[in-house]
mmCIF file with all atom_site columns, C-alpha atoms in Angstrom:
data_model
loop_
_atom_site.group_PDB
_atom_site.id
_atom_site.type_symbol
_atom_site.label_atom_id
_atom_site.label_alt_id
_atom_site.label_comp_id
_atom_site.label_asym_id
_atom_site.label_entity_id
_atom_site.label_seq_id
_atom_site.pdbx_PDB_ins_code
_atom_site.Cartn_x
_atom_site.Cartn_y
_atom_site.Cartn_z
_atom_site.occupancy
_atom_site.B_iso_or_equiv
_atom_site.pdbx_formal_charge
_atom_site.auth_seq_id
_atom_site.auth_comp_id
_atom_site.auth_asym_id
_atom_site.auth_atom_id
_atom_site.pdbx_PDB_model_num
ATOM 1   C CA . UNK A 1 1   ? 136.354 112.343 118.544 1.00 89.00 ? 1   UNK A CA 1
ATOM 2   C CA . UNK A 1 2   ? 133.121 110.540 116.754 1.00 93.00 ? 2   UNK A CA 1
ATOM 3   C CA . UNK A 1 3   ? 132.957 106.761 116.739 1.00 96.00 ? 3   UNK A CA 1
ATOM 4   C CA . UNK A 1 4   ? 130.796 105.374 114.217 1.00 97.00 ? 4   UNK A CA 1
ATOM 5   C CA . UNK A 1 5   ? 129.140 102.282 113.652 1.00 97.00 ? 5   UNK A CA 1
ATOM 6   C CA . UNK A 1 6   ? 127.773 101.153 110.908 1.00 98.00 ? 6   UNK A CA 1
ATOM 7   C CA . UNK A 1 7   ? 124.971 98.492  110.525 1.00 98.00 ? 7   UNK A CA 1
ATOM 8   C CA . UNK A 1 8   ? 121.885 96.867  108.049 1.00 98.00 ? 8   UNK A CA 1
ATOM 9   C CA . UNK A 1 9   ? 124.262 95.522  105.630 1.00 98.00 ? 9   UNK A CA 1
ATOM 10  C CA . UNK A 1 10  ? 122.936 91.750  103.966 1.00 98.00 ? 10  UNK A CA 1
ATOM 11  C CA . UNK A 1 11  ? 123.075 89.513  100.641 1.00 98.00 ? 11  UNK A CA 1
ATOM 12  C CA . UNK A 1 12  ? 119.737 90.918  98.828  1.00 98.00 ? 12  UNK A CA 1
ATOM 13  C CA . UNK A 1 13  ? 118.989 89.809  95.434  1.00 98.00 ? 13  UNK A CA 1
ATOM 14  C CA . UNK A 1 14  ? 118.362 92.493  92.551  1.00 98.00 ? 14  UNK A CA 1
ATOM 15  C CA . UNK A 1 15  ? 115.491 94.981  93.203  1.00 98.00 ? 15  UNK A CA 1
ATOM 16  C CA . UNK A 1 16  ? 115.456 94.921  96.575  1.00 98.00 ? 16  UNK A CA 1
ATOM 17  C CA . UNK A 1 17  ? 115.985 96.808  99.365  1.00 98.00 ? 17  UNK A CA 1
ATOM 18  C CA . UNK A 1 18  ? 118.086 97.941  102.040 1.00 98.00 ? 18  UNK A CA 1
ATOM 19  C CA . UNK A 1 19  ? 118.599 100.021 104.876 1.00 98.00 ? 19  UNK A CA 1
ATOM 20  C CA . UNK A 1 20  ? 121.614 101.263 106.478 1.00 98.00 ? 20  UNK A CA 1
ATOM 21  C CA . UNK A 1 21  ? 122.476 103.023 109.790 1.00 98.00 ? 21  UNK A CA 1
ATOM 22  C CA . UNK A 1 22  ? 125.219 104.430 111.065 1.00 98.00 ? 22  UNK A CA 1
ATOM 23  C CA . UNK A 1 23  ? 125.225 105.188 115.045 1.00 97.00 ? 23  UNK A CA 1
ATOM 24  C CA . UNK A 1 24  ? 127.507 107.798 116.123 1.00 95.00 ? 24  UNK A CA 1
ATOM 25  C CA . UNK A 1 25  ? 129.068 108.359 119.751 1.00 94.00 ? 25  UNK A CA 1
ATOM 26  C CA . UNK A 1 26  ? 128.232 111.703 120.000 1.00 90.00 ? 26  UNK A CA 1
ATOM 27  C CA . UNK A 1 27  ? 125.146 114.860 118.746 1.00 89.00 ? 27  UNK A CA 1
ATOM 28  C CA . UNK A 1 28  ? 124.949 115.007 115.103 1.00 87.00 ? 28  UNK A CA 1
ATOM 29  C CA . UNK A 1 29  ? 124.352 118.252 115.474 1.00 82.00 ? 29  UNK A CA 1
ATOM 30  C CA . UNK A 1 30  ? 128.148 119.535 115.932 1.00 83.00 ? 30  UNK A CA 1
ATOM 31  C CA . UNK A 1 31  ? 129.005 117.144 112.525 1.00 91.00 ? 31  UNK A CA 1
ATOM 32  C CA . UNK A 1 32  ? 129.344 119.631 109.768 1.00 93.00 ? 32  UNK A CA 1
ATOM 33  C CA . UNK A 1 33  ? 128.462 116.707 107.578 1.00 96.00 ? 33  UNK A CA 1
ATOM 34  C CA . UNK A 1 34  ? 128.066 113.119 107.424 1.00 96.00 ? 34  UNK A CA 1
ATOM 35  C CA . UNK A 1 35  ? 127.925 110.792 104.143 1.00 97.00 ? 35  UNK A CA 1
ATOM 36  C CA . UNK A 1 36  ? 127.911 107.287 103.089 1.00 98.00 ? 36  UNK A CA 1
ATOM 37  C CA . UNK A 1 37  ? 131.344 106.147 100.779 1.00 98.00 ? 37  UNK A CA 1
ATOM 38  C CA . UNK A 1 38  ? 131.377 102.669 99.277  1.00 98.00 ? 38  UNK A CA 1
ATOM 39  C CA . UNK A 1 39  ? 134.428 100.501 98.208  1.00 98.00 ? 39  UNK A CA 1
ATOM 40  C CA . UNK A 1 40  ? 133.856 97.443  95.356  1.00 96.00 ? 40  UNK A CA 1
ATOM 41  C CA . UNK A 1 41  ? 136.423 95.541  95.154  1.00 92.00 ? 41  UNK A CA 1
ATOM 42  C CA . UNK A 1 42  ? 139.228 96.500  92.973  1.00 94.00 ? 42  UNK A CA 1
ATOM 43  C CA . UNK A 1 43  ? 137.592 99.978  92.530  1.00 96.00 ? 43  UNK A CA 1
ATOM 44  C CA . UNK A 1 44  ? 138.246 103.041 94.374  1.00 97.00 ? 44  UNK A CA 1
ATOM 45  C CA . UNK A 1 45  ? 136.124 104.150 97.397  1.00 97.00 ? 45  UNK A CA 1
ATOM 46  C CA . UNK A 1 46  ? 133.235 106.785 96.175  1.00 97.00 ? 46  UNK A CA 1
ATOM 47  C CA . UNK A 1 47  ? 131.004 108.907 97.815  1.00 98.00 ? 47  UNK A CA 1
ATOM 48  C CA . UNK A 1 48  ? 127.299 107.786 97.589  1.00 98.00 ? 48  UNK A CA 1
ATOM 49  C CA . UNK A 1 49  ? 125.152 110.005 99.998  1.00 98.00 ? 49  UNK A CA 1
ATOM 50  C CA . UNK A 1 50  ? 126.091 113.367 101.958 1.00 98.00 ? 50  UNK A CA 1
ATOM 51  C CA . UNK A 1 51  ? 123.992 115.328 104.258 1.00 96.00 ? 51  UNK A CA 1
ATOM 52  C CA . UNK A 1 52  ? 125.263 118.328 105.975 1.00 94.00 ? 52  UNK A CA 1
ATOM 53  C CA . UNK A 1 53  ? 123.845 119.683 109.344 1.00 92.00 ? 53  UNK A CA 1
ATOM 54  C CA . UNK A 1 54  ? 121.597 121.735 107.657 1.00 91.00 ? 54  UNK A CA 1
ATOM 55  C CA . UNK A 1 55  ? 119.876 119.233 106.191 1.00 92.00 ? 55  UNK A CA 1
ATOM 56  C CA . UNK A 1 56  ? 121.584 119.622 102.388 1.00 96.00 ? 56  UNK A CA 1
ATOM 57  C CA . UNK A 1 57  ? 121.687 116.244 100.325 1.00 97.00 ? 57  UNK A CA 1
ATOM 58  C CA . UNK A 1 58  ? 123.941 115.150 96.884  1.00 97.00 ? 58  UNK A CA 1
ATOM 59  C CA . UNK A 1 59  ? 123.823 111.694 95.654  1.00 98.00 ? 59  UNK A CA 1
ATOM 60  C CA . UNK A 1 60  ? 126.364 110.201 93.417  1.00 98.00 ? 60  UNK A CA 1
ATOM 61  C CA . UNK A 1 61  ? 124.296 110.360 89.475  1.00 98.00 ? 61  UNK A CA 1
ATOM 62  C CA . UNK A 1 62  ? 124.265 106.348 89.954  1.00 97.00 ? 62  UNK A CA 1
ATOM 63  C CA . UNK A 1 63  ? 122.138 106.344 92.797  1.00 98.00 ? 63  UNK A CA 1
ATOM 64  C CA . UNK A 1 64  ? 119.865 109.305 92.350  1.00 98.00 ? 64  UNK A CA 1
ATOM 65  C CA . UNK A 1 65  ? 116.115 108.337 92.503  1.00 97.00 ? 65  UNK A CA 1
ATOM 66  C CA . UNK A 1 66  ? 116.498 104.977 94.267  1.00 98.00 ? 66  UNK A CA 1
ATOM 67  C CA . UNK A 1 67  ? 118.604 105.691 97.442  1.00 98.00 ? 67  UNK A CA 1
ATOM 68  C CA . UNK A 1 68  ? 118.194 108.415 100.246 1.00 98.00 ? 68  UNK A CA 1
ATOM 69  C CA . UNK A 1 69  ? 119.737 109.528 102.981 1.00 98.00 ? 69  UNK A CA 1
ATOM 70  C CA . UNK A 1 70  ? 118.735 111.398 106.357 1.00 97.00 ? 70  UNK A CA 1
ATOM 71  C CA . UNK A 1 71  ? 119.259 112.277 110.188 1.00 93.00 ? 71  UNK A CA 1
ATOM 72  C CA . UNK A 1 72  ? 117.711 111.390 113.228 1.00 90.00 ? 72  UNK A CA 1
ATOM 73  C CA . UNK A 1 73  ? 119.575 113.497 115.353 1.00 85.00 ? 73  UNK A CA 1
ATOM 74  C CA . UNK A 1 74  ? 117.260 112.205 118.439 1.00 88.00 ? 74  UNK A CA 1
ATOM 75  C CA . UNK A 1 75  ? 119.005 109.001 118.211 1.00 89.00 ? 75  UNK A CA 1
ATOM 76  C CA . UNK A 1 76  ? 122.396 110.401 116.582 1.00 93.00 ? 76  UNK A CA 1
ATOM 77  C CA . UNK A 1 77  ? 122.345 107.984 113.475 1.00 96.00 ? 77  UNK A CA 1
ATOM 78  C CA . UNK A 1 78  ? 122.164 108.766 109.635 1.00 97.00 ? 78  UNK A CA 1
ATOM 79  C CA . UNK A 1 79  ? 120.596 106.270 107.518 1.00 98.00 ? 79  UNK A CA 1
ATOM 80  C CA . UNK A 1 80  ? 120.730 105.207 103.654 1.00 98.00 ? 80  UNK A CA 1
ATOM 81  C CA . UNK A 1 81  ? 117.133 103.857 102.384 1.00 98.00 ? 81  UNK A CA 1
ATOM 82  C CA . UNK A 1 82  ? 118.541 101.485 99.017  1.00 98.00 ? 82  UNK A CA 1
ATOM 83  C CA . UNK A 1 83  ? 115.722 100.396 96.867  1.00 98.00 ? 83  UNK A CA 1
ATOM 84  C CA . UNK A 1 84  ? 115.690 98.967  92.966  1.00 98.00 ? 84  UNK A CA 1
ATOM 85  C CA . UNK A 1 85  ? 119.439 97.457  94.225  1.00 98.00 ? 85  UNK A CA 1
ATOM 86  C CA . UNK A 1 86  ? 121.441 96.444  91.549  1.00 98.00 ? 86  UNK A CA 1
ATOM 87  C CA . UNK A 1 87  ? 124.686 94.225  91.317  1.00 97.00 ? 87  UNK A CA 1
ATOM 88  C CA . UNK A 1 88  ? 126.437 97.085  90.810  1.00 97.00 ? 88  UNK A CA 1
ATOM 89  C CA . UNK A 1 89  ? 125.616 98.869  94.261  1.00 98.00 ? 89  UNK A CA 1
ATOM 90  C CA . UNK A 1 90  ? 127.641 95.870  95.363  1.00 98.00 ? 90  UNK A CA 1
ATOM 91  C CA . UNK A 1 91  ? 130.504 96.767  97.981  1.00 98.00 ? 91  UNK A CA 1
ATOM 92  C CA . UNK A 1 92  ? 131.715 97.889  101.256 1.00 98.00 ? 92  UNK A CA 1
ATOM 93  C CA . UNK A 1 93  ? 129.602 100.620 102.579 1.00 98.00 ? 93  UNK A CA 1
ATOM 94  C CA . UNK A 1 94  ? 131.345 103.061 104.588 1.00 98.00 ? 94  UNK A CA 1
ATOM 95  C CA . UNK A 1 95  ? 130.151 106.010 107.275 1.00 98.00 ? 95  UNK A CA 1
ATOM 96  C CA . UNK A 1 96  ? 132.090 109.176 107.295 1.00 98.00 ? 96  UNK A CA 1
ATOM 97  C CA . UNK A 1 97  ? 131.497 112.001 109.775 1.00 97.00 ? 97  UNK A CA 1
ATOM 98  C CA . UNK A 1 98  ? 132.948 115.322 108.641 1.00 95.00 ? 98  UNK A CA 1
ATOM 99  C CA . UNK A 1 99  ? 134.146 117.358 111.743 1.00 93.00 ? 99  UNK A CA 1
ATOM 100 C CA . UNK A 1 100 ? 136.696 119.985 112.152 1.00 85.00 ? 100 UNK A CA 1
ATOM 101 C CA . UNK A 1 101 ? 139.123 119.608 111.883 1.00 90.00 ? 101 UNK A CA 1
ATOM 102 C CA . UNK A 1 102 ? 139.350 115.990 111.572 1.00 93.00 ? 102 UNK A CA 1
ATOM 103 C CA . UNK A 1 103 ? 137.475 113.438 109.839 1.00 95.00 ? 103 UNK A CA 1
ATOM 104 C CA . UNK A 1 104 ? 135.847 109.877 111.203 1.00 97.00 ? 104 UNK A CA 1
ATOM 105 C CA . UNK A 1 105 ? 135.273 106.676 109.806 1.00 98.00 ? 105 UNK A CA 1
ATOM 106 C CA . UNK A 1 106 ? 133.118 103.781 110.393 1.00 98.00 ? 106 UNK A CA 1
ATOM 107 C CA . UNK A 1 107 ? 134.501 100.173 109.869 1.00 98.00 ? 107 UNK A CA 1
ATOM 108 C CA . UNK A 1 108 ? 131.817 99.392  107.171 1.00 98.00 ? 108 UNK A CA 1
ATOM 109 C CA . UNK A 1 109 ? 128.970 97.169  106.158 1.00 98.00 ? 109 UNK A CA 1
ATOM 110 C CA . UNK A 1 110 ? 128.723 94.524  103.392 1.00 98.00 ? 110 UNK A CA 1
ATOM 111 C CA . UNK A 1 111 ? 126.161 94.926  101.026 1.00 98.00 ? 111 UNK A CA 1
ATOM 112 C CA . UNK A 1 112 ? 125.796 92.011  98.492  1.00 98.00 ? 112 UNK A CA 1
ATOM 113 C CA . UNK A 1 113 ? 123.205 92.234  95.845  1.00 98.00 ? 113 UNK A CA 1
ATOM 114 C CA . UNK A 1 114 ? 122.790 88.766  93.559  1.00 97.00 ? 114 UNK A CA 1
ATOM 115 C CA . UNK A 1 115 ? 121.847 89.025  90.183  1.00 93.00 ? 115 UNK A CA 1
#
C-alpha cells in the first residue's frame, strides 16, 4: 500500500509558476510508475505528467515545453515544475502511483491560475 500526499498547490495569476510535490509512504523505487492527473471542473480527469522507474517521461501535447516532471527517490516524492501557467491548467491536480497490482491515489491539490 502507497499513501500519497500531494502539496504546492496556490491561486497564481497567468505566466507564472508552480511547483508540485507529491510525498509517498514508501521507496519510489518499487513504483512501476508515478504521474500527475488533473480534474477541471465539469471535465474529465486527464493525465498530465508520467514518469516510470526508469526514468521515462510523456506529457499531455498541452503541457509539453512548460511543465516537467521528476523523482527524488532520496526523499520518495515526484514533483511537477509548471511555468508560462495558463487559465486553462486550472484544476484539481492529482498524484497517482502505479504499483502492481493495484493503483494509489493522492487526495489532490488546487491549482488556480487568474487571467
Amino acid at each position: 500500500q502507497v499513501q500519497l500526499v500531494e502539496s504546492g498547490g496556490a491561486l497564481v495569476q497567468a505566466g507564472g509558476s508552480l511547483r508540485l510535490s507529491c510525498a509517498a509512504s514508501r521507496s519510489i523505487f518499487s513504483i512501476n510508475a508515478m504521474g500527475w492527473y488533473r480534474q477541471a471542473p465539469g471535465k474529465q480527469r486527464e493525465l498530465v505528467a508520467r514518469i516510470t522507474s526508469g526514468g521515462s517521461k510523456n506529457y499531455v501535447d498541452s503541457v509539453k515545453g512548460r511543465f516537467t516532471i521528476s523523482r527524488d527517490s532520496a526523499k520518495n516524492t515526484v514533483v511537477l515544475q509548471m511555468n508560462s501557467l495558463k487559465p486553462e491548467d486550472t484544476a484539481v491536480y492529482y498524484c497517482k502511483a502505479e504499483t502492481s497490482p493495484y493503483d494509489y491515489w493522492g487526495r489532490g491539490t488546487r491549482v488556480t491560475v487568474s487571467s
